[in-house]
Amino acid sequence: MAELLYKKQNSIIADGVTLVQDLNPSNSDLEYVQFKLIEMEEGSSFQESLSNTELCAVILTGNVDVVIDGQTYSNLGTRQSVFEKKPTDSIYIPSSKEYQIRAGKNVRVALCYAVSNAGGEPAVISADTIEKEHRGKYSNKRHVHNILPDNVDIPEKLLVVEVYTDSGNFSSYPPHKHDQDNLPEESLLEETYYHEINPQQGFVFQRVYTDDRSLDETMAVEHQNSVAVPKGYHPVGVPDGYDLYYLNVMAGPKRKWKFHNDKDHEWILERD
């Protein structure tokens, strides 16, 4: 099995464009999901042609123009730090399209891919349309921005969500999994986590494990690291003094998020 933890890299891939993360079939066990994180200097550009993949580009910080087949979508992006905790703009690009991203200042873009042969049209997911949600209680609280949840019909396969977990809290907890194609009880969805931490010198813990423990890894995850979840439960714990942001990308054979809790820990949901 490939490693699950992907450290931050700094590969220059174009003039003014740095590749920070790149999870793909050559370095992961993921079949449906791919993920890139790029940082762009003002005035730089990144372009790509999509083949058998659909894409959601999430403008984590800064402002960009995106050109798709000659049409320009201008001034996307709403924040200079993810820890402003407000929604941002994203853009969906269907398979077989060619696109270009043109950077304004302080640009960081998450490129979220899923296997797809569907056609369709590009779509801007504006910040003011994002559903915001609070989950959990006690030390299990988090704040969610649903960018492409399963009740939005724009993509064929992609699910995209960003989550804030404050100091001292757990997230993706109680541990849950979605690795069985067994709807309506459970769906099969691979997943990636891209983490940012405030302050940046911090770390969090993420465990990925299966019921039979054939997969059981616990990782110290640092700022701008990614974690691949091909299967299994995947809780995250945030130490005191640090806040966590993460971006989730999910995809599988059916575009439905239906998870199964670890029965050993499900009791915490029943507390008053």
mmCIF file of C-alpha atoms in Angstrom:
data_model
loop_
_atom_site.group_PDB
_atom_site.id
_atom_site.type_symbol
_atom_site.label_atom_id
_atom_site.label_comp_id
_atom_site.label_asym_id
_atom_site.label_seq_id
_atom_site.Cartn_x
_atom_site.Cartn_y
_atom_site.Cartn_z
ATOM 1 C CA MET A 1 0.000 0.000 0.000
ATOM 2 C CA ALA A 2 1.168 3.544 -0.777
ATOM 3 C CA GLU A 3 1.908 5.976 2.041
ATOM 4 C CA LEU A 4 -1.068 7.879 3.422
ATOM 5 C CA LEU A 5 0.731 11.059 4.560
ATOM 6 C CA TYR A 6 1.931 13.537 1.938
ATOM 7 C CA LYS A 7 4.319 16.214 3.175
ATOM 8 C CA LYS A 8 4.373 19.688 1.707
ATOM 9 C CA GLN A 9 6.484 19.945 -1.433
ATOM 10 C CA ASN A 10 7.700 23.043 -3.241
ATOM 11 C CA SER A 11 8.090 22.148 -6.901
ATOM 12 C CA ILE A 12 8.167 24.956 -9.448
ATOM 13 C CA ILE A 13 5.951 23.785 -12.315
ATOM 14 C CA ALA A 14 5.591 27.043 -14.258
ATOM 15 C CA ASP A 15 6.815 30.617 -14.013
ATOM 16 C CA GLY A 16 5.462 31.848 -10.655
ATOM 17 C CA VAL A 17 3.553 28.616 -9.929
ATOM 18 C CA THR A 18 4.530 26.241 -7.098
ATOM 19 C CA LEU A 19 3.097 22.754 -6.668
ATOM 20 C CA VAL A 20 2.549 22.121 -2.941
ATOM 21 C CA GLN A 21 0.556 18.868 -3.093
ATOM 22 C CA ASP A 22 -0.019 16.305 -5.843
ATOM 23 C CA LEU A 23 -1.930 13.108 -5.042
ATOM 24 C CA ASN A 24 -2.442 11.042 -8.180
ATOM 25 C CA PRO A 25 -2.607 7.407 -9.341
ATOM 26 C CA SER A 26 1.192 7.161 -9.550
ATOM 27 C CA ASN A 27 1.769 7.883 -5.842
ATOM 28 C CA SER A 28 -1.454 6.801 -4.099
ATOM 29 C CA ASP A 29 -3.905 3.914 -3.870
ATOM 30 C CA LEU A 30 -6.787 6.164 -4.862
ATOM 31 C CA GLU A 31 -8.803 5.112 -7.889
ATOM 32 C CA TYR A 32 -11.436 7.863 -8.064
ATOM 33 C CA VAL A 33 -9.838 10.956 -6.490
ATOM 34 C CA GLN A 34 -6.866 13.167 -7.304
ATOM 35 C CA PHE A 35 -5.756 16.371 -5.593
ATOM 36 C CA LYS A 36 -3.332 19.225 -6.253
ATOM 37 C CA LEU A 37 -2.553 22.383 -4.313
ATOM 38 C CA ILE A 38 -0.840 25.228 -6.151
ATOM 39 C CA GLU A 39 0.467 28.601 -5.015
ATOM 40 C CA MET A 40 0.675 31.348 -7.626
ATOM 41 C CA GLU A 41 2.477 34.656 -7.744
ATOM 42 C CA GLU A 42 0.618 37.723 -8.951
ATOM 43 C CA GLY A 43 0.349 37.707 -12.731
ATOM 44 C CA SER A 44 1.240 34.041 -13.155
ATOM 45 C CA SER A 45 -0.934 31.480 -14.906
ATOM 46 C CA PHE A 46 -1.593 27.745 -14.762
ATOM 47 C CA GLN A 47 -3.312 25.788 -17.489
ATOM 48 C CA GLU A 48 -4.406 22.226 -18.006
ATOM 49 C CA SER A 49 -6.540 20.041 -20.264
ATOM 50 C CA LEU A 50 -8.874 17.629 -18.501
ATOM 51 C CA SER A 51 -9.161 14.076 -19.810
ATOM 52 C CA ASN A 52 -11.532 11.613 -18.133
ATOM 53 C CA THR A 53 -11.614 13.813 -15.036
ATOM 54 C CA GLU A 54 -13.843 16.562 -13.687
ATOM 55 C CA LEU A 55 -12.471 19.347 -11.491
ATOM 56 C CA CYS A 56 -13.558 21.701 -8.753
ATOM 57 C CA ALA A 57 -11.041 24.534 -8.287
ATOM 58 C CA VAL A 58 -11.432 26.021 -4.785
ATOM 59 C CA ILE A 59 -9.890 29.488 -4.425
ATOM 60 C CA LEU A 60 -8.484 29.070 -0.927
ATOM 61 C CA THR A 61 -6.873 32.531 -0.818
ATOM 62 C CA GLY A 62 -6.507 35.484 -3.164
ATOM 63 C CA ASN A 63 -8.306 36.275 -6.399
ATOM 64 C CA VAL A 64 -8.159 34.663 -9.826
ATOM 65 C CA ASP A 65 -9.679 34.791 -13.263
ATOM 66 C CA VAL A 66 -10.454 31.418 -14.819
ATOM 67 C CA VAL A 67 -10.704 30.947 -18.575
ATOM 68 C CA ILE A 68 -12.530 27.856 -19.867
ATOM 69 C CA ASP A 69 -12.742 27.269 -23.610
ATOM 70 C CA GLY A 70 -12.291 30.992 -24.198
ATOM 71 C CA GLN A 71 -14.864 32.200 -21.649
ATOM 72 C CA THR A 72 -13.557 34.185 -18.655
ATOM 73 C CA TYR A 73 -14.930 33.900 -15.125
ATOM 74 C CA SER A 74 -13.535 36.953 -13.342
ATOM 75 C CA ASN A 75 -12.435 37.862 -9.824
ATOM 76 C CA LEU A 76 -13.110 34.585 -8.032
ATOM 77 C CA GLY A 77 -12.034 34.366 -4.389
ATOM 78 C CA THR A 78 -13.054 36.139 -1.183
ATOM 79 C CA ARG A 79 -10.311 35.827 1.449
ATOM 80 C CA GLN A 80 -6.614 36.272 2.177
ATOM 81 C CA SER A 81 -6.496 33.482 4.777
ATOM 82 C CA VAL A 82 -8.611 30.370 5.175
ATOM 83 C CA PHE A 83 -8.804 31.254 8.879
ATOM 84 C CA GLU A 84 -11.049 34.198 8.108
ATOM 85 C CA LYS A 85 -13.589 31.373 8.304
ATOM 86 C CA LYS A 86 -15.839 32.723 5.593
ATOM 87 C CA PRO A 87 -16.826 30.839 2.427
ATOM 88 C CA THR A 88 -14.913 31.351 -0.793
ATOM 89 C CA ASP A 89 -15.683 30.993 -4.494
ATOM 90 C CA SER A 90 -15.061 27.779 -6.421
ATOM 91 C CA ILE A 91 -15.550 26.770 -10.034
ATOM 92 C CA TYR A 92 -16.581 23.413 -11.471
ATOM 93 C CA ILE A 93 -14.993 22.345 -14.766
ATOM 94 C CA PRO A 94 -16.350 19.234 -16.519
ATOM 95 C CA SER A 95 -14.320 16.547 -18.248
ATOM 96 C CA SER A 96 -12.627 17.230 -21.591
ATOM 97 C CA LYS A 97 -12.401 20.978 -21.001
ATOM 98 C CA GLU A 98 -9.260 23.104 -21.204
ATOM 99 C CA TYR A 99 -8.837 25.821 -18.599
ATOM 100 C CA GLN A 100 -6.415 28.501 -17.454
ATOM 101 C CA ILE A 101 -6.112 30.145 -14.029
ATOM 102 C CA ARG A 102 -4.721 33.703 -13.927
ATOM 103 C CA ALA A 103 -3.538 34.879 -10.525
ATOM 104 C CA GLY A 104 -4.083 38.045 -8.546
ATOM 105 C CA LYS A 105 -2.306 38.500 -5.201
ATOM 106 C CA ASN A 106 -1.536 35.787 -2.606
ATOM 107 C CA VAL A 107 -3.203 33.012 -4.565
ATOM 108 C CA ARG A 108 -3.572 29.466 -3.276
ATOM 109 C CA VAL A 109 -5.847 27.156 -5.268
ATOM 110 C CA ALA A 110 -6.984 23.620 -4.430
ATOM 111 C CA LEU A 111 -7.578 21.485 -7.514
ATOM 112 C CA CYS A 112 -10.012 18.682 -6.663
ATOM 113 C CA TYR A 113 -10.407 15.964 -9.297
ATOM 114 C CA ALA A 114 -12.609 12.907 -9.763
ATOM 115 C CA VAL A 115 -12.753 10.332 -12.535
ATOM 116 C CA SER A 116 -15.517 11.331 -14.946
ATOM 117 C CA ASN A 117 -16.496 11.037 -18.589
ATOM 118 C CA ALA A 118 -19.568 13.219 -18.293
ATOM 119 C CA GLY A 119 -19.995 16.373 -20.291
ATOM 120 C CA GLY A 120 -21.843 19.336 -18.932
ATOM 121 C CA GLU A 121 -21.068 23.006 -18.483
ATOM 122 C CA PRO A 122 -18.760 24.933 -16.150
ATOM 123 C CA ALA A 123 -20.398 26.378 -13.061
ATOM 124 C CA VAL A 124 -19.272 28.980 -10.534
ATOM 125 C CA ILE A 125 -20.061 28.044 -6.929
ATOM 126 C CA SER A 126 -20.293 31.507 -5.385
ATOM 127 C CA ALA A 127 -19.365 32.082 -1.771
ATOM 128 C CA ASP A 128 -22.803 33.532 -1.024
ATOM 129 C CA THR A 129 -24.475 30.257 -2.052
ATOM 130 C CA ILE A 130 -22.398 28.005 0.218
ATOM 131 C CA GLU A 131 -24.357 26.126 2.876
ATOM 132 C CA LYS A 132 -22.791 26.620 6.340
ATOM 133 C CA GLU A 133 -23.275 23.991 9.020
ATOM 134 C CA HIS A 134 -22.267 23.416 12.645
ATOM 135 C CA ARG A 135 -21.693 19.823 13.750
ATOM 136 C CA GLY A 136 -20.999 18.139 17.067
ATOM 137 C CA LYS A 137 -20.904 19.202 20.717
ATOM 138 C CA TYR A 138 -18.587 19.090 23.728
ATOM 139 C CA SER A 139 -15.043 18.613 22.361
ATOM 140 C CA ASN A 140 -16.363 17.368 19.037
ATOM 141 C CA LYS A 141 -17.386 20.665 17.423
ATOM 142 C CA ARG A 142 -16.622 21.828 13.901
ATOM 143 C CA HIS A 143 -17.853 24.361 11.362
ATOM 144 C CA VAL A 144 -18.511 23.189 7.802
ATOM 145 C CA HIS A 145 -18.758 24.875 4.389
ATOM 146 C CA ASN A 146 -20.519 22.535 1.944
ATOM 147 C CA ILE A 147 -19.026 23.441 -1.438
ATOM 148 C CA LEU A 148 -20.254 20.457 -3.468
ATOM 149 C CA PRO A 149 -22.420 18.308 -1.168
ATOM 150 C CA ASP A 150 -24.367 15.326 -2.479
ATOM 151 C CA ASN A 151 -27.608 17.323 -2.795
ATOM 152 C CA VAL A 152 -26.023 19.550 -5.473
ATOM 153 C CA ASP A 153 -26.310 18.039 -8.953
ATOM 154 C CA ILE A 154 -23.483 19.917 -10.701
ATOM 155 C CA PRO A 155 -20.758 17.203 -10.800
ATOM 156 C CA GLU A 156 -20.922 13.559 -11.804
ATOM 157 C CA LYS A 157 -18.677 12.180 -9.017
ATOM 158 C CA LEU A 158 -17.111 14.968 -6.931
ATOM 159 C CA LEU A 159 -17.948 15.882 -3.348
ATOM 160 C CA VAL A 160 -16.048 18.828 -1.815
ATOM 161 C CA VAL A 161 -16.292 20.309 1.684
ATOM 162 C CA GLU A 162 -14.134 22.486 3.940
ATOM 163 C CA VAL A 163 -14.094 22.091 7.716
ATOM 164 C CA TYR A 164 -12.842 24.178 10.653
ATOM 165 C CA THR A 165 -11.956 22.422 13.899
ATOM 166 C CA ASP A 166 -10.976 24.630 16.818
ATOM 167 C CA SER A 167 -8.288 24.058 19.417
ATOM 168 C CA GLY A 168 -8.814 20.987 21.607
ATOM 169 C CA ASN A 169 -11.557 19.444 19.453
ATOM 170 C CA PHE A 170 -11.857 16.255 17.417
ATOM 171 C CA SER A 171 -13.217 16.092 13.876
ATOM 172 C CA SER A 172 -14.490 13.265 11.662
ATOM 173 C CA TYR A 173 -15.455 11.893 15.059
ATOM 174 C CA PRO A 174 -16.753 9.552 16.313
ATOM 175 C CA PRO A 175 -14.680 7.648 13.777
ATOM 176 C CA HIS A 176 -16.648 6.920 10.628
ATOM 177 C CA LYS A 177 -15.951 5.243 7.312
ATOM 178 C CA HIS A 178 -17.486 5.067 3.831
ATOM 179 C CA ASP A 179 -15.698 2.220 2.043
ATOM 180 C CA GLN A 180 -18.521 -0.187 1.166
ATOM 181 C CA ASP A 181 -20.735 0.098 -1.922
ATOM 182 C CA ASN A 182 -23.767 -0.915 0.096
ATOM 183 C CA LEU A 183 -26.384 1.816 -0.168
ATOM 184 C CA PRO A 184 -28.565 2.834 1.542
ATOM 185 C CA GLU A 185 -26.506 1.732 4.566
ATOM 186 C CA GLU A 186 -23.070 2.915 3.366
ATOM 187 C CA SER A 187 -21.438 4.362 0.259
ATOM 188 C CA LEU A 188 -17.982 3.753 -1.180
ATOM 189 C CA LEU A 189 -16.114 7.061 -1.260
ATOM 190 C CA GLU A 190 -12.373 7.594 -1.343
ATOM 191 C CA GLU A 191 -11.228 10.774 0.371
ATOM 192 C CA THR A 192 -8.348 13.199 0.671
ATOM 193 C CA TYR A 193 -7.667 15.691 3.461
ATOM 194 C CA TYR A 194 -5.634 18.851 2.861
ATOM 195 C CA HIS A 195 -4.658 20.473 6.195
ATOM 196 C CA GLU A 196 -3.749 24.023 7.195
ATOM 197 C CA ILE A 197 -2.901 24.886 10.812
ATOM 198 C CA ASN A 198 -2.959 28.188 12.712
ATOM 199 C CA PRO A 199 -0.318 29.042 13.895
ATOM 200 C CA GLN A 200 1.576 27.261 11.136
ATOM 201 C CA GLN A 201 4.171 25.555 13.362
ATOM 202 C CA GLY A 202 1.483 23.358 14.879
ATOM 203 C CA PHE A 203 0.493 19.779 14.172
ATOM 204 C CA VAL A 204 -2.606 17.608 14.455
ATOM 205 C CA PHE A 205 -3.116 13.858 14.634
ATOM 206 C CA GLN A 206 -5.019 11.744 12.113
ATOM 207 C CA ARG A 207 -5.613 8.021 12.365
ATOM 208 C CA VAL A 208 -6.724 5.839 9.429
ATOM 209 C CA TYR A 209 -7.769 2.295 10.356
ATOM 210 C CA THR A 210 -10.025 -0.584 9.368
ATOM 211 C CA ASP A 211 -12.081 -2.908 11.573
ATOM 212 C CA ASP A 212 -9.604 -5.763 11.127
ATOM 213 C CA ARG A 213 -6.608 -3.382 11.615
ATOM 214 C CA SER A 214 -5.051 -4.541 8.340
ATOM 215 C CA LEU A 215 -4.742 -0.793 7.855
ATOM 216 C CA ASP A 216 -3.904 1.149 11.018
ATOM 217 C CA GLU A 217 -1.770 4.277 10.784
ATOM 218 C CA THR A 218 -1.616 7.288 13.111
ATOM 219 C CA MET A 219 0.101 10.346 11.679
ATOM 220 C CA ALA A 220 1.380 13.684 12.989
ATOM 221 C CA VAL A 221 0.096 16.026 10.292
ATOM 222 C CA GLU A 222 1.699 19.437 9.800
ATOM 223 C CA HIS A 223 0.716 22.623 7.958
ATOM 224 C CA GLN A 224 -0.062 22.012 4.267
ATOM 225 C CA ASN A 225 0.252 18.234 4.564
ATOM 226 C CA SER A 226 -2.321 15.954 2.929
ATOM 227 C CA VAL A 227 -3.692 12.566 3.955
ATOM 228 C CA ALA A 228 -5.169 9.951 1.603
ATOM 229 C CA VAL A 229 -8.038 7.797 2.867
ATOM 230 C CA PRO A 230 -8.551 4.902 0.431
ATOM 231 C CA LYS A 231 -10.632 3.075 3.052
ATOM 232 C CA GLY A 232 -11.284 2.898 6.778
ATOM 233 C CA TYR A 233 -12.103 5.227 9.659
ATOM 234 C CA HIS A 234 -10.243 8.557 9.699
ATOM 235 C CA PRO A 235 -10.655 10.761 12.833
ATOM 236 C CA VAL A 236 -8.612 13.944 13.428
ATOM 237 C CA GLY A 237 -7.525 15.418 16.782
ATOM 238 C CA VAL A 238 -6.438 19.041 17.254
ATOM 239 C CA PRO A 239 -4.070 19.865 20.166
ATOM 240 C CA ASP A 240 -4.614 22.810 22.491
ATOM 241 C CA GLY A 241 -3.472 26.180 21.151
ATOM 242 C CA TYR A 242 -3.913 25.445 17.443
ATOM 243 C CA ASP A 243 -6.842 25.657 15.043
ATOM 244 C CA LEU A 244 -7.298 23.382 12.039
ATOM 245 C CA TYR A 245 -8.688 23.919 8.567
ATOM 246 C CA TYR A 246 -9.057 21.023 6.169
ATOM 247 C CA LEU A 247 -10.462 20.536 2.695
ATOM 248 C CA ASN A 248 -12.051 17.184 1.854
ATOM 249 C CA VAL A 249 -12.381 15.722 -1.627
ATOM 250 C CA MET A 250 -14.469 12.571 -2.045
ATOM 251 C CA ALA A 251 -15.543 10.430 -4.981
ATOM 252 C CA GLY A 252 -16.639 6.876 -5.688
ATOM 253 C CA PRO A 253 -18.911 4.815 -7.919
ATOM 254 C CA LYS A 254 -22.036 6.601 -6.625
ATOM 255 C CA ARG A 255 -22.220 10.252 -5.616
ATOM 256 C CA LYS A 256 -23.774 9.769 -2.185
ATOM 257 C CA TRP A 257 -22.233 10.434 1.259
ATOM 258 C CA LYS A 258 -23.511 7.724 3.581
ATOM 259 C CA PHE A 259 -21.122 6.758 6.370
ATOM 260 C CA HIS A 260 -20.868 4.063 9.016
ATOM 261 C CA ASN A 261 -19.706 4.914 12.548
ATOM 262 C CA ASP A 262 -17.250 2.759 14.471
ATOM 263 C CA LYS A 263 -19.640 0.962 16.827
ATOM 264 C CA ASP A 264 -17.105 0.995 19.656
ATOM 265 C CA HIS A 265 -17.268 4.790 19.772
ATOM 266 C CA GLU A 266 -20.773 5.578 18.548
ATOM 267 C CA TRP A 267 -21.987 5.862 22.153
ATOM 268 C CA ILE A 268 -20.597 9.411 22.403
ATOM 269 C CA LEU A 269 -23.421 10.597 20.130
ATOM 270 C CA GLU A 270 -25.963 9.446 22.701
ATOM 271 C CA ARG A 271 -24.735 11.705 25.507
ATOM 272 C CA ASP A 272 -27.029 14.482 26.748
#
